[in-house]
Amino acid sequence: PALGLFLFTIARDPLRIIILIAGAFFWLVSLLLSSLIWFIAVKASDPQDEPLQKGLLIFGVMFSVLLQEAFRFLYYKLLRKAIEGLVALSEDGCSPISIQQMAYVAGVGFGLMSGAFSMINLLADSLGPGTVGIHGDSQLYFLTSAFMTMVLIFLHTFWGIVFFHGCEHQRWWEIAAVVIMHLAVSGSTFCNPLYVGSLVPSYLMMATAAVWAYMLSGGSAQNLRRFLLCKS
């Protein structure tokens, strides 16, 4: 599904590809900084203290989420400046891409890079040693991880639209809602290997975020009905 989003809505437009790659880069930088801080914290602590190490892991995840959202805000500021430059260079005084389209493409960029790193980590684990479920754990580890990766890609896309809308109209509660949902989804992964505890809430939040982003982008029930019925 994520590849379909890229092929059908982004791949044919060079400007959207640039925005997507830049968004992926911003997410990558946020991951690098949060990983560096977590690595320093782990090295400076006692590796034998399991409660402390678990607490550091939780701290690392939550800090990473906050850093990602901070970089999303910085990216919004950069794109806002880019729109002003595009308007100044255009002949008709209009930007070739709207802020809503930028929000969507930036969200896809964040999501695709997030999904790529999740996939790489899973592929590294699949090399072994060991067999999935050998100690009685779920044998659906890779399947559930694939579904979790997909929902995170879509969530980043929808969060990007809601976040940019909140910045554009100074609705700070929308930005706060995105941060809270991101923290909730990331925190739910600590329920694993009880995958129902992470997948079900994540997909429910994805559905909520999808409807919210659709409405903020100018969508309506009538438009959706026309699309489903293939009417202009």
Coordinates of N, CA and C in Angstrom, one line a residue:
P1 N 0.8 -1.2 0.0 CA 0.0 0.0 0.0 C 0.9 1.3 0.0
A2 N 1.9 1.3 0.8 CA 2.8 2.5 0.8 C 3.5 2.7 -0.5
L3 N 3.9 1.6 -1.1 CA 4.5 1.7 -2.5 C 3.5 2.3 -3.5
G4 N 2.2 1.8 -3.3 CA 1.2 2.3 -4.2 C 1.0 3.8 -4.1
L5 N 1.0 4.3 -2.8 CA 0.9 5.8 -2.6 C 2.0 6.5 -3.3
F6 N 3.2 6.0 -3.2 CA 4.3 6.7 -3.9 C 4.2 6.6 -5.4
L7 N 3.9 5.5 -6.0 CA 3.8 5.3 -7.4 C 2.7 6.2 -8.0
F8 N 1.5 6.2 -7.4 CA 0.4 6.8 -8.0 C 0.2 8.3 -7.7
T9 N 0.8 8.8 -6.6 CA 0.6 10.1 -6.2 C 1.8 11.0 -6.1
I10 N 3.0 10.4 -6.2 CA 4.2 11.2 -6.0 C 5.2 11.0 -7.1
A11 N 5.4 9.8 -7.6 CA 6.5 9.4 -8.5 C 6.5 10.2 -9.8
R12 N 5.4 10.7 -10.3 CA 5.4 11.4 -11.5 C 5.7 12.9 -11.4
D13 N 5.8 13.4 -10.2 CA 6.0 14.9 -10.0 C 7.4 15.1 -9.4
P14 N 8.3 15.7 -10.1 CA 9.7 15.9 -9.6 C 9.7 16.7 -8.3
L15 N 8.8 17.7 -8.2 CA 8.8 18.5 -7.0 C 8.4 17.7 -5.8
R16 N 7.4 16.9 -6.0 CA 6.9 16.0 -4.8 C 8.0 15.0 -4.4
I17 N 8.8 14.5 -5.4 CA 9.9 13.6 -5.0 C 10.9 14.3 -4.2
I18 N 11.2 15.6 -4.5 CA 12.2 16.3 -3.7 C 11.7 16.5 -2.3
I19 N 10.4 16.9 -2.2 CA 9.8 17.1 -0.9 C 9.8 15.8 -0.1
L20 N 9.5 14.7 -0.7 CA 9.5 13.4 0.0 C 10.9 13.0 0.5
I21 N 11.9 13.2 -0.4 CA 13.3 12.8 0.0 C 13.8 13.7 1.2
A22 N 13.4 15.0 1.1 CA 13.8 15.9 2.2 C 13.1 15.5 3.5
G23 N 11.8 15.1 3.4 CA 11.1 14.7 4.6 C 11.7 13.5 5.2
A24 N 12.1 12.5 4.3 CA 12.8 11.3 4.8 C 14.1 11.6 5.5
F25 N 14.8 12.6 4.9 CA 16.1 13.0 5.5 C 15.9 13.6 6.9
F26 N 14.8 14.5 7.1 CA 14.5 15.1 8.4 C 14.2 14.0 9.4
W27 N 13.5 13.0 9.0 CA 13.2 11.9 9.9 C 14.4 11.1 10.3
L28 N 15.3 10.9 9.3 CA 16.6 10.2 9.5 C 17.5 11.0 10.5
V29 N 17.5 12.3 10.4 CA 18.3 13.1 11.3 C 17.8 13.0 12.7
S30 N 16.5 13.0 12.9 CA 15.8 12.9 14.2 C 16.2 11.5 14.8
L31 N 16.2 10.5 14.0 CA 16.5 9.1 14.5 C 18.0 9.1 14.9
L32 N 18.8 9.7 14.1 CA 20.3 9.7 14.4 C 20.5 10.4 15.8
L33 N 19.9 11.5 16.0 CA 20.1 12.3 17.3 C 19.6 11.5 18.5
S34 N 18.3 10.9 18.3 CA 17.8 10.2 19.4 C 18.5 8.9 19.7
S35 N 19.0 8.2 18.7 CA 19.8 7.0 18.9 C 21.2 7.4 19.6
L36 N 21.7 8.5 19.2 CA 23.0 8.9 19.9 C 22.8 9.2 21.3
I37 N 21.7 9.9 21.7 CA 21.5 10.2 23.1 C 21.2 8.9 23.9
W38 N 20.4 8.0 23.3 CA 20.1 6.7 23.9 C 21.3 5.9 24.1
F39 N 22.2 5.9 23.1 CA 23.5 5.1 23.2 C 24.4 5.6 24.3
I40 N 24.4 6.9 24.4 CA 25.3 7.5 25.5 C 24.7 7.2 26.9
A41 N 23.3 7.2 27.0 CA 22.7 6.9 28.3 C 22.9 5.5 28.7
V42 N 22.9 4.6 27.7 CA 23.1 3.1 28.0 C 24.5 2.9 28.4
K43 N 25.5 3.5 27.7 CA 26.9 3.3 28.0 C 27.2 3.9 29.4
A44 N 26.5 4.9 29.8 CA 26.9 5.6 31.1 C 26.2 4.9 32.2
S45 N 25.3 3.9 32.0 CA 24.6 3.3 33.0 C 25.1 1.8 33.3
D46 N 24.5 1.2 34.3 CA 24.9 -0.2 34.6 C 24.2 -1.1 33.7
P47 N 24.9 -1.9 32.9 CA 24.2 -2.8 31.9 C 23.5 -4.0 32.7
Q48 N 23.9 -4.3 33.9 CA 23.3 -5.4 34.7 C 22.0 -5.0 35.4
D49 N 21.7 -3.7 35.4 CA 20.5 -3.3 36.1 C 19.4 -3.3 35.1
E50 N 18.6 -4.4 35.1 CA 17.5 -4.6 34.1 C 16.4 -3.6 34.2
P51 N 15.9 -3.2 35.4 CA 14.9 -2.2 35.5 C 15.4 -0.9 34.9
L52 N 16.6 -0.5 35.2 CA 17.2 0.7 34.7 C 17.2 0.7 33.1
Q53 N 17.7 -0.4 32.6 CA 17.8 -0.5 31.1 C 16.5 -0.5 30.5
K54 N 15.4 -1.1 31.1 CA 14.1 -1.0 30.5 C 13.6 0.4 30.6
G55 N 13.9 1.1 31.7 CA 13.5 2.5 31.8 C 14.1 3.4 30.8
L56 N 15.4 3.1 30.5 CA 16.1 3.9 29.5 C 15.6 3.6 28.1
L57 N 15.1 2.4 27.9 CA 14.5 2.0 26.6 C 13.2 2.8 26.4
I58 N 12.4 2.9 27.4 CA 11.1 3.6 27.4 C 11.4 5.1 27.2
F59 N 12.4 5.6 27.9 CA 12.8 7.0 27.7 C 13.3 7.3 26.3
G60 N 14.1 6.3 25.7 CA 14.6 6.5 24.4 C 13.5 6.5 23.4
V61 N 12.5 5.7 23.5 CA 11.3 5.7 22.6 C 10.6 7.0 22.7
M62 N 10.2 7.4 23.9 CA 9.5 8.6 24.1 C 10.2 9.9 23.6
F63 N 11.5 9.9 23.9 CA 12.4 11.0 23.4 C 12.4 11.0 21.9
S64 N 12.5 9.9 21.3 CA 12.6 9.8 19.8 C 11.3 10.3 19.2
V65 N 10.2 10.0 19.8 CA 8.9 10.5 19.3 C 8.8 12.0 19.3
L66 N 9.2 12.6 20.5 CA 9.2 14.1 20.6 C 10.2 14.7 19.6
L67 N 11.3 14.1 19.4 CA 12.3 14.6 18.5 C 11.8 14.6 17.1
Q68 N 11.1 13.5 16.7 CA 10.5 13.4 15.4 C 9.5 14.5 15.1
E69 N 8.7 14.7 16.1 CA 7.7 15.8 15.9 C 8.3 17.2 15.9
A70 N 9.4 17.3 16.6 CA 10.1 18.6 16.6 C 10.7 18.8 15.2
F71 N 11.2 17.8 14.6 CA 11.8 17.9 13.2 C 10.6 18.0 12.2
R72 N 9.5 17.5 12.5 CA 8.3 17.7 11.6 C 8.0 19.2 11.6
F73 N 8.0 19.8 12.8 CA 7.7 21.3 12.9 C 8.8 22.1 12.1
L74 N 10.1 21.7 12.2 CA 11.1 22.4 11.5 C 11.0 22.2 10.0
Y75 N 10.5 21.1 9.6 CA 10.3 20.8 8.2 C 9.1 21.7 7.7
Y76 N 8.1 21.8 8.5 CA 7.0 22.7 8.1 C 7.5 24.1 7.9
K77 N 8.3 24.6 8.8 CA 8.9 25.9 8.6 C 9.7 26.1 7.4
L78 N 10.5 25.1 7.0 CA 11.3 25.1 5.8 C 10.4 25.1 4.6
L79 N 9.3 24.3 4.6 CA 8.4 24.2 3.4 C 7.6 25.5 3.3
R80 N 7.3 26.2 4.4 CA 6.6 27.5 4.3 C 7.5 28.5 3.6
K81 N 8.8 28.5 3.9 CA 9.7 29.4 3.2 C 9.8 29.0 1.8
A82 N 9.8 27.7 1.5 CA 9.9 27.2 0.1 C 8.7 27.7 -0.7
I83 N 7.5 27.7 -0.1 CA 6.3 28.2 -0.8 C 6.5 29.6 -1.2
E84 N 7.0 30.4 -0.3 CA 7.2 31.9 -0.6 C 8.1 32.0 -1.7
G85 N 9.2 31.2 -1.8 CA 10.1 31.3 -2.9 C 9.5 30.9 -4.2
L86 N 8.7 29.8 -4.2 CA 8.1 29.3 -5.4 C 7.1 30.4 -5.9
V87 N 6.4 31.0 -5.0 CA 5.4 32.1 -5.5 C 6.2 33.2 -6.1
A88 N 7.3 33.6 -5.5 CA 8.1 34.7 -6.1 C 8.7 34.4 -7.4
L89 N 9.0 33.1 -7.7 CA 9.5 32.7 -9.0 C 8.5 32.4 -10.0
S90 N 7.3 32.1 -9.6 CA 6.3 31.8 -10.6 C 5.8 33.0 -11.4
E91 N 5.3 32.7 -12.6 CA 4.9 33.8 -13.5 C 3.5 34.3 -13.1
D92 N 2.6 33.4 -12.6 CA 1.3 33.8 -12.2 C 1.1 34.2 -10.8
G93 N 2.2 34.1 -10.0 CA 2.1 34.5 -8.6 C 1.5 33.4 -7.7
C94 N 1.4 32.2 -8.2 CA 0.8 31.1 -7.5 C 1.8 29.9 -7.3
S95 N 1.7 29.3 -6.2 CA 2.7 28.2 -5.9 C 2.2 26.9 -6.7
P96 N 3.1 26.2 -7.3 CA 2.8 25.0 -8.1 C 2.3 23.8 -7.2
I97 N 2.4 24.0 -5.9 CA 2.0 22.9 -4.9 C 1.5 23.6 -3.7
S98 N 0.3 23.1 -3.2 CA -0.3 23.7 -2.0 C 0.3 23.1 -0.7
I99 N 0.1 23.8 0.4 CA 0.6 23.4 1.6 C 0.0 22.0 2.1
Q100 N -1.3 21.8 1.6 CA -1.9 20.5 1.9 C -1.2 19.4 1.2
Q101 N -0.8 19.6 -0.1 CA -0.1 18.6 -0.8 C 1.3 18.4 -0.2
M102 N 1.9 19.5 0.2 CA 3.2 19.4 0.8 C 3.1 18.5 2.1
A103 N 2.1 18.8 2.9 CA 1.9 18.0 4.1 C 1.8 16.5 3.9
Y104 N 1.0 16.2 2.9 CA 0.8 14.8 2.5 C 2.1 14.2 2.1
V105 N 2.8 14.8 1.2 CA 4.1 14.3 0.7 C 5.1 14.2 1.8
A106 N 5.2 15.2 2.6 CA 6.2 15.2 3.7 C 5.8 14.0 4.7
G107 N 4.5 13.8 5.0 CA 4.1 12.7 5.8 C 4.5 11.3 5.2
V108 N 4.3 11.2 3.9 CA 4.7 9.9 3.3 C 6.2 9.8 3.4
G109 N 7.0 10.9 3.2 CA 8.4 10.8 3.4 C 8.8 10.3 4.8
F110 N 8.2 10.9 5.8 CA 8.5 10.4 7.2 C 8.1 8.9 7.3
G111 N 7.0 8.6 6.8 CA 6.5 7.2 7.0 C 7.3 6.2 6.2
L112 N 7.7 6.5 5.0 CA 8.5 5.5 4.2 C 9.9 5.3 4.9
M113 N 10.5 6.3 5.4 CA 11.8 6.2 6.0 C 11.7 5.4 7.3
S114 N 10.6 5.7 8.0 CA 10.3 4.9 9.3 C 10.1 3.4 8.9
G115 N 9.3 3.2 7.9 CA 9.0 1.8 7.5 C 10.3 1.1 7.0
A116 N 11.1 1.8 6.3 CA 12.4 1.2 5.8 C 13.3 0.8 6.9
F117 N 13.4 1.6 7.9 CA 14.2 1.2 9.1 C 13.6 0.0 9.8
S118 N 12.3 0.0 9.9 CA 11.6 -1.1 10.6 C 11.9 -2.4 9.8
M119 N 11.8 -2.3 8.5 CA 12.0 -3.5 7.7 C 13.5 -4.0 7.8
I120 N 14.4 -3.1 7.8 CA 15.8 -3.4 7.9 C 16.1 -4.1 9.2
N121 N 15.5 -3.6 10.3 CA 15.7 -4.3 11.6 C 15.2 -5.7 11.6
L122 N 14.0 -5.9 11.0 CA 13.4 -7.2 10.9 C 14.2 -8.2 10.1
L123 N 14.7 -7.7 8.9 CA 15.5 -8.5 8.1 C 16.8 -8.9 8.8
A124 N 17.4 -8.0 9.6 CA 18.6 -8.3 10.4 C 18.3 -9.4 11.4
D125 N 17.1 -9.3 12.1 CA 16.7 -10.3 13.0 C 16.5 -11.7 12.4
S126 N 16.0 -11.7 11.2 CA 15.6 -12.9 10.5 C 16.9 -13.7 10.1
L127 N 18.0 -13.1 10.1 CA 19.2 -13.9 9.8 C 19.6 -14.9 10.9
G128 N 19.1 -14.8 12.0 CA 19.3 -15.7 13.1 C 20.4 -15.2 14.1
P129 N 20.8 -16.0 15.0 CA 20.4 -17.4 15.2 C 19.1 -17.5 15.9
G130 N 18.5 -18.7 15.8 CA 17.2 -18.9 16.5 C 16.0 -19.1 15.6
T131 N 14.9 -19.6 16.1 CA 13.7 -19.9 15.4 C 12.6 -19.1 16.0
V132 N 11.8 -18.4 15.3 CA 10.6 -17.7 15.8 C 9.7 -18.6 16.5
G133 N 9.3 -18.3 17.7 CA 8.4 -19.1 18.5 C 8.9 -20.3 19.1
I134 N 10.2 -20.5 19.2 CA 10.8 -21.7 19.7 C 10.6 -21.9 21.2
H135 N 10.4 -20.8 21.9 CA 10.2 -20.8 23.3 C 8.7 -20.6 23.7
G136 N 7.9 -20.9 22.7 CA 6.4 -20.8 23.0 C 5.8 -19.4 22.7
D137 N 6.6 -18.5 22.2 CA 6.1 -17.2 21.8 C 5.4 -17.3 20.5
S138 N 4.7 -16.2 20.1 CA 4.0 -16.2 18.8 C 4.9 -16.4 17.6
Q139 N 4.4 -17.3 16.7 CA 5.1 -17.5 15.5 C 4.8 -16.5 14.4
L140 N 3.9 -15.5 14.8 CA 3.5 -14.5 13.8 C 4.3 -13.2 13.9
Y141 N 5.5 -13.3 14.4 CA 6.3 -12.1 14.7 C 6.5 -11.3 13.5
F142 N 6.9 -11.9 12.4 CA 7.2 -11.2 11.1 C 5.9 -10.6 10.5
L143 N 4.8 -11.4 10.6 CA 3.6 -11.0 10.0 C 3.0 -9.8 10.7
T144 N 3.0 -9.9 12.0 CA 2.5 -8.7 12.8 C 3.4 -7.5 12.7
S145 N 4.7 -7.8 12.6 CA 5.6 -6.6 12.4 C 5.4 -5.9 11.1
A146 N 5.0 -6.7 10.1 CA 4.7 -6.1 8.8 C 3.5 -5.2 8.9
F147 N 2.4 -5.7 9.6 CA 1.2 -4.9 9.7 C 1.5 -3.7 10.6
M148 N 2.4 -3.8 11.6 CA 2.7 -2.6 12.4 C 3.5 -1.6 11.6
T149 N 4.4 -2.1 10.7 CA 5.2 -1.2 9.8 C 4.2 -0.4 8.9
M150 N 3.2 -1.1 8.3 CA 2.3 -0.5 7.4 C 1.5 0.6 8.1
V151 N 1.0 0.3 9.3 CA 0.2 1.2 10.0 C 1.0 2.5 10.4
L152 N 2.3 2.3 10.7 CA 3.1 3.5 11.1 C 3.3 4.4 9.8
I153 N 3.5 3.8 8.7 CA 3.6 4.6 7.5 C 2.4 5.4 7.2
F154 N 1.2 4.8 7.3 CA 0.0 5.5 7.1 C -0.2 6.6 8.2
L155 N 0.1 6.2 9.4 CA -0.1 7.2 10.5 C 0.8 8.4 10.3
H156 N 2.0 8.2 9.9 CA 2.9 9.4 9.6 C 2.3 10.2 8.5
T157 N 1.7 9.6 7.5 CA 1.1 10.4 6.4 C -0.1 11.2 6.9
F158 N -0.9 10.6 7.7 CA -2.1 11.3 8.2 C -1.7 12.4 9.3
W159 N -0.7 12.0 10.1 CA -0.2 12.9 11.1 C 0.4 14.2 10.5
G160 N 1.1 14.0 9.3 CA 1.7 15.1 8.6 C 0.6 16.1 8.2
I161 N -0.5 15.6 7.7 CA -1.6 16.5 7.2 C -2.2 17.2 8.4
V162 N -2.5 16.5 9.5 CA -3.1 17.2 10.7 C -2.1 18.2 11.3
F163 N -0.8 17.8 11.4 CA 0.2 18.6 12.0 C 0.4 19.9 11.2
F164 N 0.5 19.8 9.9 CA 0.7 21.0 9.1 C -0.5 21.9 9.2
H165 N -1.7 21.3 9.2 CA -2.9 22.1 9.3 C -2.9 22.9 10.6
G166 N -2.5 22.2 11.7 CA -2.4 22.9 13.0 C -1.5 24.0 13.0
C167 N -0.3 23.8 12.4 CA 0.7 24.9 12.3 C 0.2 26.0 11.4
E168 N -0.5 25.7 10.3 CA -0.9 26.7 9.3 C -2.0 27.6 10.0
H169 N -2.9 27.0 10.8 CA -4.0 27.8 11.3 C -3.8 28.0 12.8
Q170 N -2.6 27.8 13.3 CA -2.3 28.0 14.7 C -3.3 27.3 15.7
R171 N -3.7 26.1 15.3 CA -4.5 25.2 16.2 C -3.5 24.3 16.9
W172 N -3.0 24.8 18.0 CA -2.0 24.0 18.7 C -2.5 22.7 19.3
W173 N -3.8 22.6 19.5 CA -4.4 21.4 20.1 C -4.3 20.3 19.0
E174 N -4.3 20.6 17.7 CA -4.1 19.6 16.7 C -2.7 19.0 16.7
I175 N -1.7 19.9 16.9 CA -0.3 19.5 17.0 C -0.2 18.6 18.3
A176 N -0.8 19.0 19.4 CA -0.7 18.3 20.6 C -1.3 16.9 20.4
A177 N -2.4 16.8 19.7 CA -3.1 15.6 19.5 C -2.2 14.6 18.7
V178 N -1.5 15.1 17.7 CA -0.6 14.3 16.9 C 0.5 13.7 17.8
V179 N 1.1 14.6 18.6 CA 2.2 14.1 19.5 C 1.6 13.1 20.5
I180 N 0.4 13.3 21.0 CA -0.1 12.3 22.0 C -0.4 11.0 21.3
M181 N -1.0 11.0 20.1 CA -1.2 9.8 19.3 C 0.1 9.1 19.0
H182 N 1.1 9.8 18.6 CA 2.4 9.2 18.3 C 3.0 8.5 19.6
L183 N 2.9 9.2 20.7 CA 3.4 8.6 22.0 C 2.6 7.4 22.3
A184 N 1.3 7.4 22.1 CA 0.4 6.3 22.4 C 0.7 5.1 21.6
V185 N 0.9 5.3 20.2 CA 1.2 4.2 19.3 C 2.6 3.6 19.7
S186 N 3.5 4.4 19.9 CA 4.9 3.9 20.2 C 4.9 3.2 21.6
G187 N 4.1 3.8 22.5 CA 4.1 3.1 23.9 C 3.3 1.8 23.8
S188 N 2.4 1.6 22.9 CA 1.6 0.4 22.8 C 2.5 -0.8 22.4
T189 N 3.6 -0.5 21.7 CA 4.5 -1.6 21.3 C 5.2 -2.3 22.5
F190 N 5.2 -1.7 23.6 CA 5.7 -2.3 24.8 C 4.8 -3.5 25.3
C191 N 3.6 -3.5 24.7 CA 2.7 -4.7 25.1 C 3.1 -6.0 24.4
N192 N 4.0 -5.9 23.4 CA 4.4 -7.0 22.6 C 5.2 -7.9 23.6
P193 N 5.1 -9.3 23.4 CA 4.5 -10.0 22.3 C 3.0 -10.2 22.4
L194 N 2.3 -9.5 23.2 CA 0.9 -9.5 23.1 C 0.5 -8.5 22.0
Y195 N 0.5 -9.0 20.8 CA 0.4 -8.1 19.6 C -1.0 -7.5 19.5
V196 N -2.0 -8.1 20.1 CA -3.4 -7.5 20.0 C -3.3 -6.1 20.8
G197 N -2.5 -6.1 21.8 CA -2.4 -4.8 22.6 C -1.8 -3.7 21.9
S198 N -1.0 -4.0 20.8 CA -0.4 -2.9 20.0 C -1.1 -2.7 18.7
L199 N -1.5 -3.8 18.0 CA -2.0 -3.6 16.6 C -3.4 -3.0 16.7
V200 N -4.3 -3.5 17.5 CA -5.7 -3.1 17.5 C -5.8 -1.6 17.9
P201 N -5.1 -1.1 18.9 CA -5.2 0.4 19.2 C -4.6 1.2 18.1
S202 N -3.5 0.7 17.5 CA -2.8 1.4 16.4 C -3.7 1.6 15.2
Y203 N -4.4 0.5 14.8 CA -5.3 0.6 13.6 C -6.5 1.4 13.9
L204 N -7.0 1.4 15.2 CA -8.1 2.3 15.5 C -7.7 3.7 15.4
M205 N -6.5 4.0 15.9 CA -6.0 5.4 15.8 C -5.7 5.8 14.3
M206 N -5.3 4.8 13.5 CA -5.1 5.1 12.1 C -6.4 5.5 11.4
A207 N -7.4 4.7 11.7 CA -8.7 5.1 11.2 C -9.2 6.4 11.6
T208 N -9.0 6.8 12.9 CA -9.4 8.1 13.3 C -8.6 9.2 12.7
A209 N -7.3 9.0 12.6 CA -6.4 10.0 11.9 C -6.7 10.1 10.4
A210 N -7.1 9.0 9.8 CA -7.4 9.0 8.4 C -8.6 9.9 8.1
V211 N -9.7 9.7 8.9 CA -10.9 10.5 8.8 C -10.6 12.0 9.1
W212 N -9.9 12.2 10.1 CA -9.5 13.6 10.5 C -8.7 14.3 9.4
A213 N -7.7 13.6 8.9 CA -6.9 14.2 7.8 C -7.7 14.4 6.5
Y214 N -8.6 13.5 6.2 CA -9.5 13.6 5.1 C -10.4 14.9 5.2
M215 N -11.0 15.1 6.3 CA -11.8 16.2 6.5 C -11.1 17.5 6.5
L216 N -9.9 17.5 7.1 CA -9.0 18.8 7.1 C -8.6 19.1 5.7
S217 N -8.5 18.1 4.8 CA -8.0 18.3 3.4 C -9.1 18.8 2.5
G218 N -10.3 19.0 3.1 CA -11.4 19.4 2.2 C -12.4 18.3 1.8
G219 N -12.2 17.1 2.3 CA -13.0 16.0 2.0 C -14.3 16.0 2.7
S220 N -15.3 15.3 2.1 CA -16.6 15.2 2.6 C -17.2 13.9 2.3
A221 N -18.3 13.6 3.0 CA -19.0 12.3 2.7 C -19.5 12.2 1.2
Q222 N -20.0 13.4 0.7 CA -20.4 13.4 -0.6 C -19.3 13.2 -1.6
N223 N -18.1 13.7 -1.4 CA -17.0 13.5 -2.3 C -16.6 12.0 -2.2
L224 N -16.6 11.4 -1.0 CA -16.2 10.0 -0.9 C -17.2 9.1 -1.6
R225 N -18.5 9.5 -1.6 CA -19.5 8.7 -2.3 C -19.3 8.8 -3.8
R226 N -19.0 10.0 -4.3 CA -18.8 10.1 -5.7 C -17.6 9.4 -6.1
F227 N -16.5 9.3 -5.3 CA -15.3 8.6 -5.7 C -15.6 7.1 -5.7
L228 N -16.3 6.6 -4.7 CA -16.7 5.2 -4.7 C -17.6 4.7 -5.9
L229 N -18.4 5.7 -6.3 CA -19.3 5.4 -7.4 C -18.7 5.8 -8.8
C230 N -17.5 6.3 -8.7 CA -16.8 6.7 -10.0 C -17.5 7.8 -10.7
K231 N -18.0 8.8 -10.0 CA -18.8 9.9 -10.6 C -17.9 11.2 -10.5
S232 N -18.0 12.0 -11.5 CA -17.2 13.3 -11.5 C -18.0 14.3 -10.6

